[in-house]
Amino acid sequence: MSRSRRGTSQALRQAERAARKMENRQSDALAHLMAPWLVMGGTFVSAATLRLAFDVWGVTGWAGLLLGISTAALGALSWKLTHQRGPIGRWHDVVNTVAPMSTITLTTWLGFHTQILLPALIVGITTCLAWNKRHTRHGGGELAAAGAGAGGAREAEWQAFTDEHLPQLKGSQLTVLRDDSEQMVAGLKLGPSQVPEDVGHVLNRIGRWAGGIRAGANMIVGDSEERVLLTLMRRDPLAKPFDWAGPNAPGANIIEPIAGLGVYRNGADLQLTLPHTVINGAPKVVFHLLSTGLAGAGKTESGWEMDASIITRRESALIFGDGVKADQSIGPIEDGAAYILRTVPMIKALLKRLVEHTIPARAAYLGDPTRNLLSRPLSNWVPGCGLTFLTVHLAEGGALFGVQAMTTLAERCRSVGIHLHLEVQRASATRVDTDARYNFGGGLCFGVQDSVDAAMVLSDELLGLGVNPAAWKNSKPGYAFLEAPGIAQAQQTIPARFARTSAEQVKAAIAEYAHFIDPIDPLTAATLGPDYGRYRAETDARLGRRPVQHSFQPAHPGYGVGAPLLQGQIEAVPTIAAPAFTPTQAAPVPAQAAAPAGPAAPMLHVTPADPSDQDTDMDDDATLPADEAAELAAEAAEELINDMTDLADTAEEAMELAAETRAALASPTINHDLEPFTRNPSADIAFPGADDGPKVSREEAVHILTGIVADIGTGNEFKPKDLYEIVQQRTGRSGSWVRTTLLLLIDRGMVEVVDGRGTYVVISTDPADALVGAH
């Protein structure tokens, strides 16, 4: 009984509060209805008073001119401040402002004339009636909202609608908070057996009931699952472009969501979380992002906006690569990115280093509690661990098709705090490897040609819900669908639009927040190789920045050999033991004899050769065992064939020379019927380069060749014949040896064949890549 009394008294109090709220709303509504009539009366009184006053002072003309300028300024300001309204509402607001001021101005200037006062009266009455008409129409929703708990119109409509069309929400209570031409906002209290998912499945039907636009309904669920906030848009916020507000939360940690990128059609903010926060609260990279869309669909500008926020966040750095149109895409972010790669070979070299050096080093660091700064084993990157969260953004990713390192990177780099953003025009199987695409858990799809292209980025489930980015192709730049972990499926089905920006705006924003830019941690910097070190030195010198001194000091020796490294330091490559000498190799020479000629020759570190392998002076009459003599003869014959083929200009000619030389060596050379041969030194043929320069061991020769190739520079092209002379001078090796050894450098990923005409391109300048496995 007491519980019933308490429930009754509570209901009475709610009814009393609702009644007072209704009375207040009705009073406010009456004041709104009377306001324009009071303004019209005040206008005529003010006009008469000012005319008499200025007439007495004799300054009516001057006062009228000033009032005219004021009228024009107020009209322009009213037009500017009402840009978000429709045409009718905008003009009505301007007329309401200009009409009273015009009446006062003309009366003050010209006096009391029927030609002024009569039109002013007619215009005043018309605008007052229009004001009341509009207020009555819009105020109905507000008065209905005031009747919450007391039989409001909207609430009654909701009850009837759910009873007939939404039985799963029957009994839920709707409280209207806003109801106008822009949107309807309402709170929904669910019944005892209802959950928010019941609302999510019928959002489109609720939007249709409220008179909203297609895909314009959104819901927000708080900690309590019994209450849902509904936002039902009646005007499309994507219809007009809007400007980018700059980097989101500069100076904040990268684990915070990147907001302010754009807006969804339902009015929700477009945002992205890179190290996504899972249920237990631990930051974790759970997806890579694959962006696709036609040329002109807005991929580049949206990428700038995301990259600008990534650059200006703490514990975050950006590596950007574009091997197709670098000059167009790199400019705005060049001063903020940690590393810029402008050619496809440089990007391939980076991917290889990330897979073979960076990922293992970061994994070892995170898993060792004696090294990472949190002093516990870490299965994923977390803030404060000592490593920079690294975003690798690769534009025009179709040029990287077939690169195995890309697939391997996508498979392995998430747990070590590396986020991969690949941007392509079409994510088909001929542009992105299927295995690599499988590891991109997030899809950002701008306008595409057809549904087949969309299916390469978005899930079948999402496309089955009516998502169709091919509807606008590239006619609406910035329009996109975003599918990523952490975004509700109902939200993923709603189109969004990125903000509008320019290269100059992005560049200026990065310069403004340059003091928030963090460098890459020293462990990761050391694994990126000498190319990165040179790039940072050149970039810092160009920007006038001082070298960065890191405070990162692991408790245990870091990556590679020796103590932890700082920015700009290059890790020493461990010495590789010389391979055992075999008869098919040229015998190594003593160190003092191995110094190459010429001022540009590098210093060689030659392991002293075994005295048993040294060439010894022999008399012309000395004899050798038969097997050793045959072996030496075979070596001399092969060397002769190689030297002959070096003289050829084409591959066909080289093959012919080699065949002729082998045939000549195979024919009998002794004819006992002829006179004994007498040597004539002046008639000997000197083969070019046969005896020029010291002939070092193969290991040292490979080391010298890799140094020569490294000096050419990453991304530059060359032909084998460009190396013959310098290799001959420094190593004593022939051109055929150069061509053969280039195959080793290709296998080690240092060079790559460009075309069928014998052209190579340098994709790595780290000699360690080629020395590993040299024999």
PDB file of C-alpha atoms in Angstrom, residues 520-733:
ATOM      1  CA  ILE A 520      60.987   8.338 -34.472  1.00  0.00           C
ATOM      2  CA  ASP A 521      62.421   6.475 -31.489  1.00  0.00           C
ATOM      3  CA  PRO A 522      66.138   5.597 -31.844  1.00  0.00           C
ATOM      4  CA  LEU A 523      65.625   1.831 -31.958  1.00  0.00           C
ATOM      5  CA  THR A 524      63.257   2.078 -34.920  1.00  0.00           C
ATOM      6  CA  ALA A 525      65.382   4.771 -36.565  1.00  0.00           C
ATOM      7  CA  ALA A 526      68.422   2.490 -36.460  1.00  0.00           C
ATOM      8  CA  THR A 527      66.526  -0.299 -38.218  1.00  0.00           C
ATOM      9  CA  LEU A 528      65.503   1.958 -41.125  1.00  0.00           C
ATOM     10  CA  GLY A 529      69.050   1.992 -42.454  1.00  0.00           C
ATOM     11  CA  PRO A 530      71.467   4.622 -43.766  1.00  0.00           C
ATOM     12  CA  ASP A 531      68.994   5.995 -46.320  1.00  0.00           C
ATOM     13  CA  TYR A 532      66.763   7.195 -43.479  1.00  0.00           C
ATOM     14  CA  GLY A 533      69.719   8.710 -41.640  1.00  0.00           C
ATOM     15  CA  ARG A 534      70.741  10.690 -44.713  1.00  0.00           C
ATOM     16  CA  TYR A 535      67.162  11.817 -45.336  1.00  0.00           C
ATOM     17  CA  ARG A 536      66.737  13.103 -41.781  1.00  0.00           C
ATOM     18  CA  ALA A 537      70.050  14.945 -41.873  1.00  0.00           C
ATOM     19  CA  GLU A 538      69.172  16.637 -45.161  1.00  0.00           C
ATOM     20  CA  THR A 539      65.621  17.480 -44.061  1.00  0.00           C
ATOM     21  CA  ASP A 540      66.665  18.898 -40.683  1.00  0.00           C
ATOM     22  CA  ALA A 541      69.322  20.993 -42.402  1.00  0.00           C
ATOM     23  CA  ARG A 542      66.763  22.302 -44.917  1.00  0.00           C
ATOM     24  CA  LEU A 543      64.287  23.203 -42.172  1.00  0.00           C
ATOM     25  CA  GLY A 544      66.965  24.641 -39.913  1.00  0.00           C
ATOM     26  CA  ARG A 545      66.212  22.199 -37.117  1.00  0.00           C
ATOM     27  CA  ARG A 546      68.730  21.119 -34.556  1.00  0.00           C
ATOM     28  CA  PRO A 547      69.548  17.406 -34.303  1.00  0.00           C
ATOM     29  CA  VAL A 548      67.143  15.643 -31.946  1.00  0.00           C
ATOM     30  CA  GLN A 549      68.597  14.015 -28.837  1.00  0.00           C
ATOM     31  CA  HIS A 550      66.421  11.154 -27.619  1.00  0.00           C
ATOM     32  CA  SER A 551      65.981  10.330 -23.971  1.00  0.00           C
ATOM     33  CA  PHE A 552      65.209   6.724 -24.856  1.00  0.00           C
ATOM     34  CA  GLN A 553      67.617   4.531 -22.878  1.00  0.00           C
ATOM     35  CA  PRO A 554      66.640   0.870 -22.626  1.00  0.00           C
ATOM     36  CA  ALA A 555      67.963  -1.032 -19.624  1.00  0.00           C
ATOM     37  CA  HIS A 556      69.402  -3.668 -21.922  1.00  0.00           C
ATOM     38  CA  PRO A 557      71.494  -3.361 -25.101  1.00  0.00           C
ATOM     39  CA  GLY A 558      69.193  -2.448 -27.949  1.00  0.00           C
ATOM     40  CA  TYR A 559      68.762  -3.628 -31.468  1.00  0.00           C
ATOM     41  CA  GLY A 560      71.798  -5.143 -33.103  1.00  0.00           C
ATOM     42  CA  VAL A 561      75.261  -4.965 -31.637  1.00  0.00           C
ATOM     43  CA  GLY A 562      76.392  -2.638 -28.852  1.00  0.00           C
ATOM     44  CA  ALA A 563      74.695   0.013 -26.733  1.00  0.00           C
ATOM     45  CA  PRO A 564      71.388   1.761 -27.557  1.00  0.00           C
ATOM     46  CA  LEU A 565      71.574   4.068 -30.551  1.00  0.00           C
ATOM     47  CA  LEU A 566      70.549   7.692 -30.867  1.00  0.00           C
ATOM     48  CA  GLN A 567      69.022   9.509 -33.808  1.00  0.00           C
ATOM     49  CA  GLY A 568      71.443   9.728 -36.702  1.00  0.00           C
ATOM     50  CA  GLN A 569      73.729   6.932 -35.530  1.00  0.00           C
ATOM     51  CA  ILE A 570      74.158   3.972 -37.829  1.00  0.00           C
ATOM     52  CA  GLU A 571      74.543   0.543 -36.351  1.00  0.00           C
ATOM     53  CA  ALA A 572      77.782  -1.260 -37.137  1.00  0.00           C
ATOM     54  CA  VAL A 573      77.344  -4.290 -39.322  1.00  0.00           C
ATOM     55  CA  PRO A 574      78.731  -7.405 -37.675  1.00  0.00           C
ATOM     56  CA  THR A 575      81.861  -8.734 -39.318  1.00  0.00           C
ATOM     57  CA  ILE A 576      81.165 -11.710 -41.548  1.00  0.00           C
ATOM     58  CA  ALA A 577      83.710 -14.446 -41.486  1.00  0.00           C
ATOM     59  CA  ALA A 578      85.492 -15.080 -44.752  1.00  0.00           C
ATOM     60  CA  PRO A 579      84.448 -18.299 -46.460  1.00  0.00           C
ATOM     61  CA  ALA A 580      86.848 -21.108 -46.886  1.00  0.00           C
ATOM     62  CA  PHE A 581      88.979 -20.895 -50.020  1.00  0.00           C
ATOM     63  CA  THR A 582      87.965 -23.216 -52.792  1.00  0.00           C
ATOM     64  CA  PRO A 583      89.888 -24.050 -55.973  1.00  0.00           C
ATOM     65  CA  THR A 584      87.262 -22.342 -58.157  1.00  0.00           C
ATOM     66  CA  GLN A 585      87.861 -19.002 -56.410  1.00  0.00           C
ATOM     67  CA  ALA A 586      90.665 -16.623 -57.094  1.00  0.00           C
ATOM     68  CA  ALA A 587      93.280 -16.907 -54.375  1.00  0.00           C
ATOM     69  CA  PRO A 588      93.129 -14.039 -51.833  1.00  0.00           C
ATOM     70  CA  VAL A 589      96.126 -11.754 -51.730  1.00  0.00           C
ATOM     71  CA  PRO A 590      97.903 -10.334 -48.666  1.00  0.00           C
ATOM     72  CA  ALA A 591      96.404  -7.189 -47.151  1.00  0.00           C
ATOM     73  CA  GLN A 592      99.274  -4.987 -48.232  1.00  0.00           C
ATOM     74  CA  ALA A 593      98.794  -6.113 -51.834  1.00  0.00           C
ATOM     75  CA  ALA A 594      95.008  -5.683 -51.744  1.00  0.00           C
ATOM     76  CA  ALA A 595      94.919  -1.899 -51.465  1.00  0.00           C
ATOM     77  CA  PRO A 596      93.183  -0.745 -54.620  1.00  0.00           C
ATOM     78  CA  ALA A 597      94.589   1.968 -56.780  1.00  0.00           C
ATOM     79  CA  GLY A 598      93.008   5.364 -57.158  1.00  0.00           C
ATOM     80  CA  PRO A 599      92.063   8.055 -54.631  1.00  0.00           C
ATOM     81  CA  ALA A 600      88.390   7.011 -54.486  1.00  0.00           C
ATOM     82  CA  ALA A 601      89.043   3.419 -53.503  1.00  0.00           C
ATOM     83  CA  PRO A 602      87.508   2.396 -50.167  1.00  0.00           C
ATOM     84  CA  MET A 603      89.554   0.970 -47.343  1.00  0.00           C
ATOM     85  CA  LEU A 604      89.385  -2.820 -47.416  1.00  0.00           C
ATOM     86  CA  HIS A 605      89.499  -5.139 -44.437  1.00  0.00           C
ATOM     87  CA  VAL A 606      91.067  -8.289 -45.883  1.00  0.00           C
ATOM     88  CA  THR A 607      91.609 -11.317 -43.770  1.00  0.00           C
ATOM     89  CA  PRO A 608      95.260 -12.417 -44.232  1.00  0.00           C
ATOM     90  CA  ALA A 609      95.304 -15.341 -46.581  1.00  0.00           C
ATOM     91  CA  ASP A 610      96.615 -18.719 -45.670  1.00  0.00           C
ATOM     92  CA  PRO A 611     100.291 -18.912 -46.776  1.00  0.00           C
ATOM     93  CA  SER A 612      99.482 -22.202 -48.431  1.00  0.00           C
ATOM     94  CA  ASP A 613      97.071 -20.363 -50.740  1.00  0.00           C
ATOM     95  CA  GLN A 614      99.599 -17.713 -51.852  1.00  0.00           C
ATOM     96  CA  ASP A 615     100.942 -17.641 -55.363  1.00  0.00           C
ATOM     97  CA  THR A 616     104.637 -18.582 -55.418  1.00  0.00           C
ATOM     98  CA  ASP A 617     107.283 -17.599 -57.895  1.00  0.00           C
ATOM     99  CA  MET A 618     108.139 -20.534 -60.151  1.00  0.00           C
ATOM    100  CA  ASP A 619     110.818 -21.017 -62.729  1.00  0.00           C
ATOM    101  CA  ASP A 620     109.738 -21.495 -66.304  1.00  0.00           C
ATOM    102  CA  ASP A 621     111.115 -25.004 -66.153  1.00  0.00           C
ATOM    103  CA  ALA A 622     109.211 -25.948 -62.993  1.00  0.00           C
ATOM    104  CA  THR A 623     106.670 -28.695 -63.354  1.00  0.00           C
ATOM    105  CA  LEU A 624     103.300 -29.247 -61.614  1.00  0.00           C
ATOM    106  CA  PRO A 625     101.385 -32.405 -60.816  1.00  0.00           C
ATOM    107  CA  ALA A 626      99.098 -33.422 -63.650  1.00  0.00           C
ATOM    108  CA  ASP A 627      95.816 -32.829 -61.792  1.00  0.00           C
ATOM    109  CA  GLU A 628      96.899 -29.385 -60.537  1.00  0.00           C
ATOM    110  CA  ALA A 629      98.121 -28.422 -64.006  1.00  0.00           C
ATOM    111  CA  ALA A 630      94.795 -29.475 -65.521  1.00  0.00           C
ATOM    112  CA  GLU A 631      92.880 -27.450 -62.932  1.00  0.00           C
ATOM    113  CA  LEU A 632      94.963 -24.357 -63.608  1.00  0.00           C
ATOM    114  CA  ALA A 633      94.503 -24.815 -67.345  1.00  0.00           C
ATOM    115  CA  ALA A 634      90.720 -25.017 -66.938  1.00  0.00           C
ATOM    116  CA  GLU A 635      90.724 -21.818 -64.867  1.00  0.00           C
ATOM    117  CA  ALA A 636      92.835 -20.038 -67.459  1.00  0.00           C
ATOM    118  CA  ALA A 637      90.520 -21.207 -70.244  1.00  0.00           C
ATOM    119  CA  GLU A 638      87.420 -19.979 -68.451  1.00  0.00           C
ATOM    120  CA  GLU A 639      89.083 -16.628 -67.744  1.00  0.00           C
ATOM    121  CA  LEU A 640      90.008 -16.356 -71.405  1.00  0.00           C
ATOM    122  CA  ILE A 641      86.412 -17.033 -72.479  1.00  0.00           C
ATOM    123  CA  ASN A 642      85.115 -14.394 -70.043  1.00  0.00           C
ATOM    124  CA  ASP A 643      87.599 -11.820 -71.318  1.00  0.00           C
ATOM    125  CA  MET A 644      86.645 -12.512 -74.927  1.00  0.00           C
ATOM    126  CA  THR A 645      82.919 -12.106 -74.255  1.00  0.00           C
ATOM    127  CA  ASP A 646      83.610  -8.751 -72.569  1.00  0.00           C
ATOM    128  CA  LEU A 647      84.688  -7.436 -75.978  1.00  0.00           C
ATOM    129  CA  ALA A 648      81.226  -8.112 -77.439  1.00  0.00           C
ATOM    130  CA  ASP A 649      78.626  -5.365 -77.857  1.00  0.00           C
ATOM    131  CA  THR A 650      75.565  -7.612 -77.869  1.00  0.00           C
ATOM    132  CA  ALA A 651      74.500 -10.830 -76.194  1.00  0.00           C
ATOM    133  CA  GLU A 652      74.447 -12.682 -79.520  1.00  0.00           C
ATOM    134  CA  GLU A 653      77.980 -11.619 -80.320  1.00  0.00           C
ATOM    135  CA  ALA A 654      79.145 -12.653 -76.863  1.00  0.00           C
ATOM    136  CA  MET A 655      77.685 -16.128 -77.314  1.00  0.00           C
ATOM    137  CA  GLU A 656      79.398 -16.489 -80.691  1.00  0.00           C
ATOM    138  CA  LEU A 657      82.773 -15.407 -79.269  1.00  0.00           C
ATOM    139  CA  ALA A 658      82.410 -17.814 -76.362  1.00  0.00           C
ATOM    140  CA  ALA A 659      81.589 -20.715 -78.711  1.00  0.00           C
ATOM    141  CA  GLU A 660      84.500 -19.907 -81.024  1.00  0.00           C
ATOM    142  CA  THR A 661      86.927 -19.638 -78.104  1.00  0.00           C
ATOM    143  CA  ARG A 662      85.834 -22.960 -76.629  1.00  0.00           C
ATOM    144  CA  ALA A 663      86.174 -24.615 -80.064  1.00  0.00           C
ATOM    145  CA  ALA A 664      89.639 -23.194 -80.490  1.00  0.00           C
ATOM    146  CA  LEU A 665      90.754 -24.408 -77.073  1.00  0.00           C
ATOM    147  CA  ALA A 666      89.320 -27.860 -77.741  1.00  0.00           C
ATOM    148  CA  SER A 667      91.233 -28.304 -81.056  1.00  0.00           C
ATOM    149  CA  PRO A 668      94.764 -29.895 -81.055  1.00  0.00           C
ATOM    150  CA  THR A 669      97.427 -27.285 -80.399  1.00  0.00           C
ATOM    151  CA  ILE A 670     100.566 -29.421 -81.018  1.00  0.00           C
ATOM    152  CA  ASN A 671     101.719 -30.610 -84.463  1.00  0.00           C
ATOM    153  CA  HIS A 672     104.854 -32.760 -84.223  1.00  0.00           C
ATOM    154  CA  ASP A 673     105.479 -32.360 -87.963  1.00  0.00           C
ATOM    155  CA  LEU A 674     106.105 -28.621 -87.620  1.00  0.00           C
ATOM    156  CA  GLU A 675     109.174 -26.833 -86.364  1.00  0.00           C
ATOM    157  CA  PRO A 676     109.311 -26.170 -82.615  1.00  0.00           C
ATOM    158  CA  PHE A 677     107.580 -22.945 -81.611  1.00  0.00           C
ATOM    159  CA  THR A 678     109.813 -19.968 -80.812  1.00  0.00           C
ATOM    160  CA  ARG A 679     108.247 -17.314 -78.537  1.00  0.00           C
ATOM    161  CA  ASN A 680     108.049 -13.791 -79.958  1.00  0.00           C
ATOM    162  CA  PRO A 681     106.948 -11.432 -77.149  1.00  0.00           C
ATOM    163  CA  SER A 682     106.310  -8.547 -79.539  1.00  0.00           C
ATOM    164  CA  ALA A 683     103.664 -10.568 -81.386  1.00  0.00           C
ATOM    165  CA  ASP A 684     101.649 -11.522 -78.258  1.00  0.00           C
ATOM    166  CA  ILE A 685      98.045 -10.315 -78.053  1.00  0.00           C
ATOM    167  CA  ALA A 686      97.303  -8.374 -74.858  1.00  0.00           C
ATOM    168  CA  PHE A 687      93.741  -8.988 -73.723  1.00  0.00           C
ATOM    169  CA  PRO A 688      92.270  -5.791 -72.138  1.00  0.00           C
ATOM    170  CA  GLY A 689      92.395  -5.786 -68.368  1.00  0.00           C
ATOM    171  CA  ALA A 690      93.672  -9.332 -68.073  1.00  0.00           C
ATOM    172  CA  ASP A 691      96.439  -8.392 -65.662  1.00  0.00           C
ATOM    173  CA  ASP A 692      95.310  -4.940 -64.497  1.00  0.00           C
ATOM    174  CA  GLY A 693      94.750  -4.291 -60.804  1.00  0.00           C
ATOM    175  CA  PRO A 694      94.924  -6.542 -57.756  1.00  0.00           C
ATOM    176  CA  LYS A 695      92.677  -9.574 -57.695  1.00  0.00           C
ATOM    177  CA  VAL A 696      91.147  -9.713 -54.214  1.00  0.00           C
ATOM    178  CA  SER A 697      89.115 -12.459 -52.612  1.00  0.00           C
ATOM    179  CA  ARG A 698      85.519 -12.921 -53.658  1.00  0.00           C
ATOM    180  CA  GLU A 699      84.236 -11.690 -50.306  1.00  0.00           C
ATOM    181  CA  GLU A 700      86.229  -8.475 -50.612  1.00  0.00           C
ATOM    182  CA  ALA A 701      85.210  -8.097 -54.243  1.00  0.00           C
ATOM    183  CA  VAL A 702      81.507  -8.397 -53.326  1.00  0.00           C
ATOM    184  CA  HIS A 703      82.028  -5.869 -50.550  1.00  0.00           C
ATOM    185  CA  ILE A 704      83.635  -3.413 -52.971  1.00  0.00           C
ATOM    186  CA  LEU A 705      80.902  -3.950 -55.591  1.00  0.00           C
ATOM    187  CA  THR A 706      78.139  -3.310 -53.068  1.00  0.00           C
ATOM    188  CA  GLY A 707      79.867  -0.110 -52.017  1.00  0.00           C
ATOM    189  CA  ILE A 708      80.028   1.037 -55.631  1.00  0.00           C
ATOM    190  CA  VAL A 709      76.333   0.250 -56.119  1.00  0.00           C
ATOM    191  CA  ALA A 710      75.468   2.042 -52.862  1.00  0.00           C
ATOM    192  CA  ASP A 711      77.243   5.156 -54.126  1.00  0.00           C
ATOM    193  CA  ILE A 712      74.899   5.182 -57.146  1.00  0.00           C
ATOM    194  CA  GLY A 713      72.031   5.831 -54.719  1.00  0.00           C
ATOM    195  CA  THR A 714      68.603   4.377 -54.055  1.00  0.00           C
ATOM    196  CA  GLY A 715      66.239   4.792 -56.993  1.00  0.00           C
ATOM    197  CA  ASN A 716      68.948   5.473 -59.580  1.00  0.00           C
ATOM    198  CA  GLU A 717      69.501   3.259 -62.621  1.00  0.00           C
ATOM    199  CA  PHE A 718      72.676   1.850 -64.143  1.00  0.00           C
ATOM    200  CA  LYS A 719      73.946  -0.753 -66.609  1.00  0.00           C
ATOM    201  CA  PRO A 720      76.588  -3.412 -65.863  1.00  0.00           C
ATOM    202  CA  LYS A 721      79.031  -1.893 -68.326  1.00  0.00           C
ATOM    203  CA  ASP A 722      78.992   1.299 -66.242  1.00  0.00           C
ATOM    204  CA  LEU A 723      80.742  -0.680 -63.480  1.00  0.00           C
ATOM    205  CA  TYR A 724      83.308  -2.660 -65.500  1.00  0.00           C
ATOM    206  CA  GLU A 725      86.195  -0.215 -65.383  1.00  0.00           C
ATOM    207  CA  ILE A 726      85.972   0.778 -61.716  1.00  0.00           C
ATOM    208  CA  VAL A 727      85.439  -2.841 -60.588  1.00  0.00           C
ATOM    209  CA  GLN A 728      88.430  -3.924 -62.688  1.00  0.00           C
ATOM    210  CA  GLN A 729      90.608  -1.252 -61.100  1.00  0.00           C
ATOM    211  CA  ARG A 730      89.596  -2.028 -57.536  1.00  0.00           C
ATOM    212  CA  THR A 731      89.205  -5.795 -57.584  1.00  0.00           C
ATOM    213  CA  GLY A 732      90.858  -7.141 -60.712  1.00  0.00           C
ATOM    214  CA  ARG A 733      87.550  -8.800 -61.610  1.00  0.00           C
TER     215      ARG A 733
END
